[in-house]
Each structure stands twice: as C-alpha cells, then as structure tokens.
CSV table of C-alpha atoms in Angstrom, one decimal:
chain,number,residue,atom,x,y,z
A,1,MET,CA,16.0,49.1,-7.3
A,2,TYR,CA,16.5,48.8,-3.5
A,3,ARG,CA,19.0,46.9,-1.5
A,4,GLN,CA,18.8,45.9,2.1
A,5,GLY,CA,21.9,44.0,3.1
A,6,ASP,CA,22.0,40.8,1.1
A,7,VAL,CA,18.6,41.3,-0.6
A,8,LEU,CA,18.0,43.2,-3.8
A,9,ILE,CA,14.5,44.3,-4.6
A,10,MET,CA,13.9,45.3,-8.3
A,11,GLU,CA,10.8,47.1,-9.6
A,12,LEU,CA,9.0,45.0,-12.2
A,13,ASP,CA,6.4,46.2,-14.6
A,14,GLU,CA,3.2,44.2,-14.2
A,15,SER,CA,3.3,43.3,-17.9
A,16,ALA,CA,6.6,41.5,-17.2
A,17,VAL,CA,5.1,39.3,-14.5
A,18,PRO,CA,4.6,35.8,-15.9
A,19,ALA,CA,0.8,35.2,-16.2
A,20,PRO,CA,0.7,32.2,-13.9
A,21,PHE,CA,2.1,34.3,-11.0
A,22,LEU,CA,-0.4,37.1,-11.3
A,23,GLU,CA,-3.0,35.2,-9.4
A,24,ALA,CA,-0.7,32.5,-7.8
A,25,PRO,CA,-1.2,31.9,-4.1
A,26,GLY,CA,1.4,33.6,-2.0
A,27,GLU,CA,3.8,32.4,0.7
A,28,LEU,CA,2.4,32.1,4.2
A,29,ARG,CA,3.1,35.0,6.6
A,30,ASP,CA,5.3,34.5,9.7
A,31,GLY,CA,4.0,34.5,13.2
A,32,ARG,CA,4.2,38.3,13.2
A,33,GLY,CA,2.1,38.6,10.1
A,34,ARG,CA,5.0,39.6,7.8
A,35,LEU,CA,6.2,38.4,4.4
A,36,VAL,CA,9.7,37.0,4.9
A,37,LEU,CA,12.0,37.7,2.0
A,38,ALA,CA,15.0,36.0,3.6
A,39,LEU,CA,15.6,34.4,7.0
A,40,GLY,CA,18.9,34.0,8.7
A,41,GLU,CA,18.8,30.3,9.6
A,42,VAL,CA,20.7,30.7,12.8
A,43,THR,CA,20.1,34.3,14.1
A,44,GLY,CA,16.4,34.3,13.1
A,45,HIS,CA,16.9,37.8,11.8
A,46,ALA,CA,14.7,38.4,8.8
A,47,HIS,CA,14.3,40.7,5.8
A,48,ALA,CA,10.5,41.1,5.9
A,49,VAL,CA,7.7,43.2,4.5
A,50,GLN,CA,4.9,44.6,6.6
A,51,GLY,CA,1.5,45.5,5.1
A,52,PRO,CA,-0.8,44.0,2.5
A,53,GLY,CA,0.7,42.1,-0.4
A,54,ARG,CA,1.8,38.7,-1.6
A,55,LEU,CA,5.2,37.0,-1.9
A,56,ILE,CA,5.4,34.3,-4.6
A,57,ARG,CA,8.3,31.9,-4.8
A,58,GLU,CA,9.3,31.1,-8.3
A,59,ALA,CA,11.6,28.2,-7.8
A,60,GLY,CA,14.1,26.9,-5.3
A,61,ARG,CA,14.8,27.7,-1.6
A,62,PHE,CA,16.6,31.0,-2.3
A,63,GLY,CA,14.2,32.3,-5.0
A,64,PRO,CA,14.1,34.4,-7.0
A,65,MET,CA,10.8,35.6,-5.7
A,66,LEU,CA,8.1,38.0,-6.9
A,67,LEU,CA,6.6,40.5,-4.5
A,68,HIS,CA,3.3,42.3,-5.1
A,69,LEU,CA,2.5,45.3,-2.9
A,70,PRO,CA,-0.8,46.8,-4.0
A,71,GLU,CA,-0.5,49.6,-1.5
A,72,GLY,CA,3.3,49.8,-1.1
A,73,GLY,CA,5.1,48.6,2.0
A,74,ARG,CA,8.1,48.7,4.3
A,75,VAL,CA,11.1,46.3,4.3
A,76,VAL,CA,12.4,45.8,7.8
A,77,HIS,CA,15.4,43.9,9.3
A,78,GLU,CA,16.8,43.7,12.8
A,79,GLU,CA,20.2,45.2,11.7
A,80,HIS,CA,19.3,47.4,8.7
A,81,ALA,CA,17.4,50.6,8.3
A,82,VAL,CA,13.8,50.4,7.0
A,83,ILE,CA,13.2,50.8,3.3
A,84,PRO,CA,9.8,52.1,2.1
A,85,LEU,CA,8.7,50.6,-1.1
A,86,PRO,CA,6.1,52.1,-3.6
A,87,LYS,CA,3.2,50.1,-4.7
A,88,GLY,CA,3.7,47.6,-7.6
A,89,TRP,CA,5.5,44.4,-8.5
A,90,PHE,CA,9.1,43.6,-7.5
A,91,ARG,CA,11.6,40.8,-8.1
A,92,VAL,CA,13.5,39.8,-5.0
A,93,VAL,CA,17.1,38.4,-5.3
A,94,ARG,CA,19.4,37.0,-2.7
A,95,GLN,CA,23.0,38.0,-2.8
A,96,ARG,CA,25.4,35.1,-3.9
A,97,GLU,CA,29.1,34.6,-3.6
A,98,TYR,CA,31.4,32.9,-6.0
A,99,ALA,CA,33.2,29.7,-5.0
A,100,PRO,CA,35.1,27.8,-7.6
A,101,GLY,CA,32.8,25.1,-9.1
A,102,ALA,CA,29.9,26.4,-7.1
A,103,VAL,CA,27.9,29.5,-6.1
A,104,ARG,CA,26.8,30.0,-2.6
A,105,ILE,CA,24.2,32.3,-1.0
A,106,VAL,CA,25.3,35.1,1.3
A,107,ALA,CA,23.4,35.5,4.5
A,108,ASP,CA,23.8,38.4,6.9
B,1,MET,CA,5.0,29.8,9.0
B,2,GLN,CA,4.9,29.5,12.8
B,3,ASN,CA,5.0,25.7,12.6
B,4,VAL,CA,7.9,25.8,10.1
B,5,ASN,CA,9.9,27.7,12.7
B,6,SER,CA,9.1,25.2,15.4
B,7,TRP,CA,10.1,22.3,13.1
B,8,ARG,CA,13.3,24.2,12.2
B,9,SER,CA,14.1,24.1,16.0
B,10,VAL,CA,13.3,20.4,16.1
B,11,ALA,CA,15.8,19.7,13.2
B,12,ALA,CA,18.5,21.7,15.0
B,13,ALA,CA,17.8,20.5,18.6
B,14,THR,CA,20.7,19.3,20.7
B,15,GLY,CA,20.9,17.8,24.1
B,16,ARG,CA,19.4,14.8,25.9
B,17,ALA,CA,16.4,13.1,24.4
B,18,ASP,CA,13.2,13.0,26.4
B,19,ARG,CA,13.2,9.3,26.5
B,20,ALA,CA,9.8,8.7,28.0
B,21,ALA,CA,8.1,11.0,25.4
B,22,ALA,CA,10.1,9.5,22.5
B,23,GLU,CA,9.2,6.0,23.6
B,24,ALA,CA,5.5,7.0,23.9
B,25,GLY,CA,5.8,8.3,20.3
B,26,VAL,CA,7.3,5.0,19.1
B,27,ARG,CA,4.5,3.0,20.6
B,28,ARG,CA,1.9,5.3,19.2
B,29,ALA,CA,3.5,5.0,15.7
B,30,TYR,CA,3.3,1.2,16.0
B,31,ARG,CA,-0.3,1.3,17.2
B,32,THR,CA,-1.3,3.6,14.3
B,33,ALA,CA,0.3,1.1,11.9
B,34,GLY,CA,-1.7,-1.7,13.4
B,35,LEU,CA,1.3,-3.4,15.0
B,36,ALA,CA,1.9,-4.6,18.5
B,37,GLY,CA,4.5,-2.4,20.2
B,38,PRO,CA,8.1,-3.5,20.2
B,39,ASP,CA,9.2,-5.8,23.1
B,40,ARG,CA,12.4,-3.8,23.6
B,41,ILE,CA,13.4,-0.2,23.1
B,42,ILE,CA,17.2,0.1,23.1
B,43,TRP,CA,18.9,3.5,23.4
B,44,ALA,CA,22.2,4.3,21.6
B,45,ALA,CA,24.3,7.4,22.0
B,46,SER,CA,24.6,8.2,18.3
B,47,PRO,CA,23.5,7.0,14.9
B,48,ARG,CA,26.9,5.4,14.5
B,49,ALA,CA,26.5,3.5,17.7
B,50,ALA,CA,23.0,2.5,16.7
B,51,VAL,CA,24.3,0.9,13.5
B,52,GLY,CA,26.5,-1.4,15.7
B,53,THR,CA,23.6,-2.1,18.1
B,54,VAL,CA,21.3,-3.0,15.1
B,55,GLU,CA,23.9,-5.4,13.7
B,56,LYS,CA,24.0,-7.2,17.0
B,57,LEU,CA,20.2,-7.5,17.5
B,58,THR,CA,18.9,-11.0,17.9
B,59,ASP,CA,15.2,-11.9,17.5
B,60,ALA,CA,14.3,-8.4,16.3
B,61,GLY,CA,12.2,-9.6,13.4
B,62,ARG,CA,11.9,-7.8,10.1
B,63,SER,CA,12.1,-4.1,9.6
B,64,VAL,CA,8.7,-2.4,9.9
B,65,ARG,CA,9.9,0.9,8.6
B,66,GLU,CA,7.5,0.6,5.6
B,67,GLU,CA,4.4,0.2,7.8
B,68,VAL,CA,5.4,2.6,10.6
B,69,ARG,CA,6.8,5.4,8.5
B,70,THR,CA,6.7,5.2,4.7
B,71,ARG,CA,3.1,4.0,4.1
B,72,PRO,CA,1.4,6.4,6.5
B,73,TRP,CA,3.5,9.2,5.0
B,74,ALA,CA,2.6,8.2,1.5
B,75,ASP,CA,-1.1,7.9,2.3
B,76,GLU,CA,-1.2,11.3,4.0
B,77,ARG,CA,0.5,12.8,1.1
B,78,ARG,CA,-1.9,11.3,-1.4
B,79,ARG,CA,-4.9,12.4,0.8
B,80,MET,CA,-3.7,16.0,0.9
B,81,TYR,CA,-2.7,16.1,-2.7
B,82,ASP,CA,-6.3,14.9,-3.6
B,83,GLU,CA,-7.8,17.5,-1.3
B,84,LEU,CA,-5.6,20.5,-2.2
B,85,GLY,CA,-4.9,19.7,-5.9
B,86,PRO,CA,-1.4,20.0,-7.5
B,87,ALA,CA,-1.1,23.8,-7.1
B,88,GLY,CA,-2.4,23.7,-3.5
B,89,TRP,CA,0.0,20.9,-2.5
B,90,SER,CA,2.9,22.6,-4.2
B,91,ALA,CA,2.1,25.9,-2.3
B,92,LEU,CA,1.8,24.0,1.0
B,93,TRP,CA,5.1,22.2,0.5
B,94,SER,CA,6.8,25.4,-0.6
B,95,ALA,CA,5.6,27.2,2.5
B,96,THR,CA,6.6,24.4,4.9
B,97,GLY,CA,8.8,21.4,4.1
B,98,ALA,CA,10.7,23.1,1.3
B,99,GLN,CA,12.1,25.7,3.7
B,100,LEU,CA,13.8,23.0,5.7
B,101,TRP,CA,14.5,20.3,3.1
B,102,GLU,CA,17.8,21.3,1.8
B,103,THR,CA,19.6,21.8,5.1
B,104,THR,CA,18.2,18.8,6.9
B,105,ALA,CA,18.6,16.5,3.9
B,106,ALA,CA,22.2,17.6,3.5
B,107,LEU,CA,22.9,17.1,7.3
B,108,ALA,CA,21.4,13.6,7.2
B,109,GLU,CA,23.5,12.7,4.2
B,110,ARG,CA,26.6,14.0,5.9
B,111,ILE,CA,25.8,11.9,9.0
B,112,ARG,CA,25.4,8.8,6.8
B,113,THR,CA,28.7,9.5,5.0
B,114,GLY,CA,30.5,10.0,8.4
B,115,ILE,CA,29.1,6.7,9.7
B,116,VAL,CA,30.1,4.8,6.6
B,117,ALA,CA,33.6,6.3,6.8
B,118,ASP,CA,34.0,5.4,10.4
B,119,LEU,CA,32.5,1.9,10.3
B,120,ALA,CA,33.5,0.7,6.9
B,121,PRO,CA,37.2,1.6,6.3
B,122,ARG,CA,37.3,-1.0,3.5
B,123,PRO,CA,35.0,-0.5,0.5
B,124,GLN,CA,33.8,-4.1,0.7
B,125,ASP,CA,32.3,-3.4,4.2
B,126,GLU,CA,30.3,-0.4,3.0
B,127,GLU,CA,27.3,-2.3,1.8
B,128,ALA,CA,26.5,-3.9,5.1
B,129,VAL,CA,26.5,-0.5,6.9
B,130,ARG,CA,24.5,1.2,4.1
B,131,LEU,CA,21.9,-1.6,4.4
B,132,VAL,CA,21.4,-0.8,8.1
B,133,LEU,CA,21.2,2.9,7.4
B,134,LEU,CA,18.4,2.2,4.9
B,135,ASP,CA,16.2,1.0,7.7
B,136,ALA,CA,16.5,4.2,9.7
B,137,VAL,CA,13.7,6.6,10.4
B,138,LEU,CA,15.4,10.0,10.8
B,139,GLY,CA,13.5,11.4,13.9
B,140,GLN,CA,14.4,15.0,14.3
B,141,HIS,CA,15.9,15.1,10.8
B,142,ASP,CA,12.5,14.1,9.3
B,143,ALA,CA,11.4,17.7,10.3
B,144,ALA,CA,11.0,18.9,6.8
B,145,TRP,CA,8.2,16.6,5.7
B,146,LEU,CA,6.7,16.5,9.1
B,147,ALA,CA,6.3,20.3,8.9
B,148,ALA,CA,4.2,19.9,5.8
B,149,PHE,CA,1.7,17.5,7.5
B,150,ASP,CA,1.6,19.3,10.9
B,151,GLY,CA,-1.9,20.1,12.0
B,152,GLN,CA,-3.4,18.1,9.1
B,153,GLY,CA,-4.5,15.0,11.2
B,154,ASP,CA,-3.1,12.6,13.7
B,155,ARG,CA,-2.0,9.7,11.6
B,156,LEU,CA,1.7,10.9,11.8
B,157,ALA,CA,1.4,12.0,15.4
B,158,GLY,CA,3.6,9.1,16.8
B,159,LEU,CA,6.4,9.9,14.2
B,160,ALA,CA,6.1,13.6,15.1
B,161,GLU,CA,6.4,12.9,18.8
B,162,VAL,CA,9.6,10.8,18.3
B,163,ALA,CA,11.0,13.6,16.1
B,164,ARG,CA,10.4,16.2,18.7
B,165,ASN,CA,12.1,14.2,21.4
B,166,ALA,CA,14.9,12.1,19.9
B,167,GLY,CA,17.2,11.4,17.0
B,168,TRP,CA,17.3,8.6,14.4
B,169,TRP,CA,15.5,5.3,15.1
B,170,TRP,CA,15.2,1.8,13.7
B,171,PRO,CA,11.8,0.1,13.9
B,172,TYR,CA,11.7,-3.8,13.8
B,173,GLU,CA,8.9,-6.1,14.6
B,174,ASN,CA,10.1,-6.9,18.1
B,175,ALA,CA,12.7,-4.2,18.9
B,176,VAL,CA,13.5,-0.6,18.3
B,177,VAL,CA,16.9,1.0,18.4
B,178,ILE,CA,16.7,4.7,19.1
B,179,THR,CA,19.3,7.4,19.4
B,180,GLU,CA,20.1,10.5,21.4
B,181,ARG,CA,20.4,13.8,19.7
B,182,PRO,CA,23.8,15.5,19.1
B,183,ASP,CA,25.3,17.4,22.0
B,184,VAL,CA,26.9,20.0,19.6
B,185,LEU,CA,25.6,21.5,16.3
B,186,HIS,CA,27.2,24.5,14.8
B,187,ARG,CA,25.9,25.9,11.5
B,188,ASP,CA,26.5,29.0,9.5
B,189,GLU,CA,23.7,31.4,8.4
B,190,ALA,CA,22.9,29.3,5.4
B,191,GLY,CA,22.4,26.3,7.6
B,192,ARG,CA,25.5,24.4,6.6
B,193,LEU,CA,27.8,22.6,9.1
B,194,ASP,CA,30.4,25.1,10.1
B,195,HIS,CA,32.9,25.4,13.0
B,196,GLY,CA,36.5,26.5,13.0
B,197,GLU,CA,37.3,25.5,16.6
B,198,GLY,CA,36.2,21.9,16.9
B,199,PRO,CA,33.5,19.6,15.6
B,200,ALA,CA,30.5,21.1,13.9
B,201,LEU,CA,28.4,18.1,14.9
B,202,ALA,CA,29.2,15.9,17.9
B,203,TYR,CA,27.3,13.1,19.7
B,204,GLY,CA,27.8,12.0,23.3
B,205,ASP,CA,29.9,9.0,22.3
B,206,GLY,CA,32.4,11.0,20.3
B,207,PHE,CA,31.0,10.5,16.9
B,208,ALA,CA,31.7,13.9,15.2
B,209,LEU,CA,31.8,15.7,11.9
B,210,HIS,CA,34.1,18.6,11.2
B,211,ALA,CA,33.2,21.2,8.5
B,212,TRP,CA,33.9,24.7,7.4
B,213,ARG,CA,30.9,26.4,5.7
B,214,GLY,CA,29.6,23.0,4.8
B,215,MET,CA,32.8,21.6,3.4
B,216,PRO,CA,34.0,18.5,5.3
B,217,VAL,CA,37.5,18.9,6.7
B,218,PRO,CA,39.8,16.6,8.7
B,219,ALA,CA,39.7,17.2,12.4
B,220,ALA,CA,43.5,17.8,12.5
B,221,PHE,CA,43.2,20.5,9.8
B,222,LEU,CA,41.2,22.7,12.2
B,223,ASP,CA,43.9,22.4,14.9
B,224,GLU,CA,46.3,24.1,12.4
B,225,LEU,CA,44.1,27.1,11.6
B,226,PRO,CA,44.9,29.3,14.5
B,227,SER,CA,48.7,29.3,13.6
B,228,LEU,CA,48.4,29.9,9.9
B,229,THR,CA,50.8,32.1,8.0
B,230,PRO,CA,50.6,33.5,4.4
B,231,GLU,CA,53.5,31.1,3.5
B,232,ARG,CA,51.7,28.1,4.8
B,233,ILE,CA,48.6,29.1,2.9
B,234,ARG,CA,50.5,29.5,-0.3
B,235,ALA,CA,52.2,26.1,0.2
B,236,GLU,CA,48.9,24.2,0.7
B,237,GLU,CA,48.4,22.1,-2.5
B,238,ASN,CA,44.8,21.1,-1.9
B,239,ALA,CA,42.9,24.1,-3.4
B,240,GLU,CA,39.7,23.4,-1.3
B,241,LEU,CA,41.7,23.4,1.9
B,242,ARG,CA,43.6,26.5,0.8
B,243,ARG,CA,40.3,28.3,0.3
B,244,VAL,CA,39.3,27.4,3.8
B,245,MET,CA,42.6,28.6,5.1
B,246,LEU,CA,42.1,31.9,3.3
B,247,GLU,CA,38.7,32.4,4.7
B,248,TYR,CA,39.8,31.5,8.3
B,249,TYR,CA,42.9,33.7,8.0
B,250,GLY,CA,40.8,36.6,6.7
B,251,TYR,CA,41.0,37.9,3.1
B,252,ASP,CA,41.7,41.4,4.4
B,253,ARG,CA,44.6,40.2,6.6
B,254,TYR,CA,46.0,38.2,3.8
B,255,LEU,CA,45.7,41.1,1.4
B,256,THR,CA,47.5,43.4,3.8
B,257,GLU,CA,50.3,40.9,4.5
B,258,SER,CA,50.8,39.8,0.9
B,259,GLY,CA,51.0,43.4,-0.3
B,260,ALA,CA,48.2,43.0,-2.7
B,261,GLU,CA,47.1,46.1,-4.7
B,262,PRO,CA,43.5,47.0,-5.5
B,263,VAL,CA,42.7,46.3,-9.2
B,264,HIS,CA,39.8,48.7,-9.5
B,265,ARG,CA,37.8,51.2,-7.4
B,266,ASP,CA,34.4,52.8,-8.0
B,267,GLU,CA,31.4,54.0,-6.1
B,268,THR,CA,30.3,50.5,-5.2
B,269,GLY,CA,33.6,49.3,-3.7
B,270,ILE,CA,37.1,48.1,-4.4
B,271,LEU,CA,38.1,45.1,-6.5
B,272,TRP,CA,41.1,42.9,-5.3
B,273,ARG,CA,42.9,40.1,-7.1
B,274,ILE,CA,45.3,37.5,-5.6
B,275,ALA,CA,47.1,35.2,-8.0
B,276,LEU,CA,47.6,31.7,-6.7
B,277,ASP,CA,49.9,29.1,-8.2
B,278,GLY,CA,48.1,26.2,-9.8
B,279,ASP,CA,44.6,27.7,-9.1
B,280,GLU,CA,42.4,30.4,-10.5
B,281,ASP,CA,42.9,33.9,-9.1
B,282,VAL,CA,40.9,34.9,-6.0
B,283,VAL,CA,39.0,38.0,-7.0
B,284,MET,CA,37.0,39.9,-4.3
B,285,VAL,CA,34.9,43.0,-4.0
B,286,GLU,CA,35.4,44.9,-0.8
B,287,VAL,CA,32.2,46.7,0.1
B,288,VAL,CA,31.1,48.8,3.1
B,289,ASN,CA,27.9,48.0,4.8
B,290,SER,CA,25.4,50.8,4.3
B,291,THR,CA,24.0,50.6,7.8
B,292,PRO,CA,26.3,51.6,10.7
B,293,GLU,CA,27.0,49.2,13.5
B,294,PRO,CA,25.7,50.0,17.0
B,295,ASP,CA,29.0,51.8,17.7
B,296,GLY,CA,28.7,54.0,14.7
B,297,THR,CA,31.3,52.3,12.6
B,298,TYR,CA,30.7,50.8,9.2
B,299,ARG,CA,31.5,47.1,8.7
B,300,THR,CA,33.7,46.3,5.6
B,301,TYR,CA,33.2,42.9,4.1
B,302,TRP,CA,34.6,40.9,1.1
B,303,LEU,CA,32.7,38.8,-1.3
B,304,ARG,CA,34.4,36.5,-3.7
B,305,VAL,CA,33.3,37.0,-7.4
B,306,PRO,CA,34.3,35.1,-10.6
B,307,PRO,CA,37.9,35.6,-11.8
B,308,THR,CA,36.6,37.1,-15.0
B,309,THR,CA,35.5,40.3,-13.1
B,310,TRP,CA,37.5,43.5,-13.7
B,311,THR,CA,35.5,46.3,-12.0
B,312,ALA,CA,34.1,46.6,-8.5
B,313,LYS,CA,30.6,47.4,-9.9
B,314,ASP,CA,30.6,44.4,-12.1
B,315,GLY,CA,31.5,42.3,-9.1
B,316,VAL,CA,28.8,43.7,-6.8
B,317,ALA,CA,26.3,43.4,-9.7
B,318,TRP,CA,27.3,39.7,-10.2
B,319,THR,CA,26.5,38.9,-6.6
B,320,PHE,CA,22.9,39.7,-7.5
B,321,GLY,CA,22.9,38.0,-10.9
B,322,LEU,CA,23.1,41.3,-12.8
B,323,GLU,CA,25.4,43.0,-15.4
B,324,GLY,CA,27.3,46.0,-14.0
B,325,ALA,CA,25.3,48.4,-16.2
B,326,ALA,CA,22.0,47.2,-14.8
B,327,TYR,CA,23.0,47.6,-11.1
B,328,ALA,CA,21.7,50.9,-9.7
B,329,PRO,CA,20.0,50.8,-6.3
B,330,VAL,CA,18.2,54.1,-5.5
B,331,ARG,CA,18.4,53.3,-1.8
B,332,GLN,CA,20.4,50.9,0.2
B,333,THR,CA,20.6,50.1,4.0
C-alpha cells in the first residue's frame, strides 16, 4: 500500500482482478506519455505513472481505477516525492472527505 | 488526452469572445445542416441577457437547434458507436467526454438555475424562461461531448468553432442570439464553483453566481465572512451556511479559540470533535503532509470524517474507503 498525497495505491493479486478488466483497453496517456491517476482541475498538477502499463477506469469520474504495471513504475507529482512501484496490479483510490449528506473528493 | 485538456480550457475560458470566429462557426454549422445562414446574429453579454433578447425577437422563425446541433451530434455518435462497438465507444467516452462531463454539466445547470431565479421571481413565470433555455446550444459548455468527437470528422466543426470562441447561443431560422463568455470564473481543485471574496462566476452585464466549494450562497453572505467570530458561527441556524463559515474561518483557528480538546491521537494523526447545537458533531482528522513544503516546513491539514469515527487511524482510513485495520501504507509522500 502506497500513498502519494490524496491518492492511495493498493497492491492487488492478479487473481482478484475482475476478468473483464484483465484485457480491457486502458485510459489514453497524457501529452507527456504518462498514465494520469488524478489531475488537479485547476493547477494541472497530476499524480501520474511513467513507464509501460495500463490504467483501467472501473466506474465514475473519480474511480476507483485499476493499474497494471508489468515492469513496475514510478508515481510522480509536482509537489510530492516520487514513489517507485513494483510490478503487478494495483487499485487506485482517491481520498474523500465527509460532508453531511454527501461525500466529496479531496484534491491537492 | 491532449485534446481533453484543450477542451477543458475551452469549458473554463473567460474573457471576450472572438466574435468573427464564432460567427463563422455559426454559419458553418448552418451550412452543414443544409440551412441558409441566419439573417441576423445578435450578441448578448450573458445567457441571462440572451434570454431577454430571445423573448423580444421578431421574425426569427422556428428554433433550428435540432438540425444544427442535436441531429448532427446523434448521427456522429451513432456512426462512431457502429465503428468502435460498445466497448470501444465506452473507452473513448471515458477517456474524453467523461472527464469533463460532471463539472461542465453542473456549471451549466447552475447557470440555468441562476437565470431562472433572476428572471422568474414568481413560480408562474418560470416555465416561459425554461422554454427559452431549452433552445440554447451551450457553446463552450458543450466541451465535454465535443471532446469525444474531436478529430473524428468535420461534421461538428461549426459547433466546435463556436464553442472555442463564445458562450451559449440560440439558433433560429432567421436569427441567432449568441453570448459572450464570463469575465470571472473561480473553481476549486475539484472543478466546483468556489470563491470567498466575490462572485465565482460573473458576466460583463453583472449576471453572477456566488458559491463556496460548489454550494450556492447569497452574495451578502460572503461579505460577512471576513468578520466572523466563533460566537457568530455558533449562532448561525442554517447548518449548511454554518459549515461554510467554519471552513472559511478555519477549523484549526476555531478549534484553538473554542478550546477544543483532541479526542484521540495515533501514528496517523489527531482526531478532533466539535459538538454543535442542533447538528451532528464535526469530527476531523488532523494530518501532516508527508512531503515538506519548499521552505522545509510540513503542512498540516484537516479532513472531515463521519461523526461515528473515534480514532485518528479509522478517520484517515475512511477517507480512502477502508477500515482502520486495513490501512497501512508502506510508503507515503
């Protein structure tokens, strides 16, 4: 389990990955060739992964998402230190905040 | 992804329209639909002003929104769906339009609500205003679905050209009413309207919306924020406004001045609880950012968690949808 700011990245055994996602097409990469886990809407700062792999969005704008890194990778962000990730599957979760009657997503 | 970001900018663009480019886009959209161009293109300072202009139009003919916007959009969608298949279309939408949909749709709905509130103070007047709003093409706020079709053909090129250069517009057989973009747009990181020191959205003619982290607030309420006191916050009876006051005032400052005591402390942070009359407790975890700021200090921040939380670790785990026992990052930055 790894955390970079408002994003939590949890290791996931391949056997726990729902079958439709094993071969599902991934999200497009950004203009710099990265997989964007979360994008700050206003600053443009992004939690992003460099290197080969796929990011698969399960549902909804804020995920959760599945990340497959066959050779491992690095999570980068403009304001946080780099986190190296081993190879394998991960579930990516955005941090949320409680608001009475609603839950809202945190963005740093 | 690159085009999503350019459409993200279109949706959030402020400042004067490029009128010549927008009008060229309008005429192109008419030509694509097999229609003669409109005789007149009339500019309005805001969507609210445009509604008034549309109501006063004479000899405009019927609305051609269906031909100019809806049918080409539906045809393109069907063509791409047939070409890509259900999974391919879904992947394309997820990588493009879906990224912008929630924020732009919410913004457009807030604008509609604001227009209705301004122009139809009596409920019986609402229908007439809403009917005019139904004929609108949303220009820059159509960015989400235009992003999905970008680069896939030129059938929607006229609509895209208007969207890149102007705000909402109303196409009729003989006339088009088209609006300027807002002068001011403030949003938070999640894309919601948000500004504590004035309108979060404002057009040149004074049409404005006030909001704090997406929640609509009265303009006069914002004026009061800089002079808040803990007593005034406690006295506010509207729970939603009181929440805004607390956020503006700062939970940390409120905690200090109200003499609150921490409820629990562990390796993840500190749990605080503030009891409020007539409302559920405010429970927050105080956590320290793992990465130092450029000046070497560590930023402390507060996240509100459900009132059923009793340990700091349970609180932090909740913010990621986990039980306290399952939360154990091996590395954090």
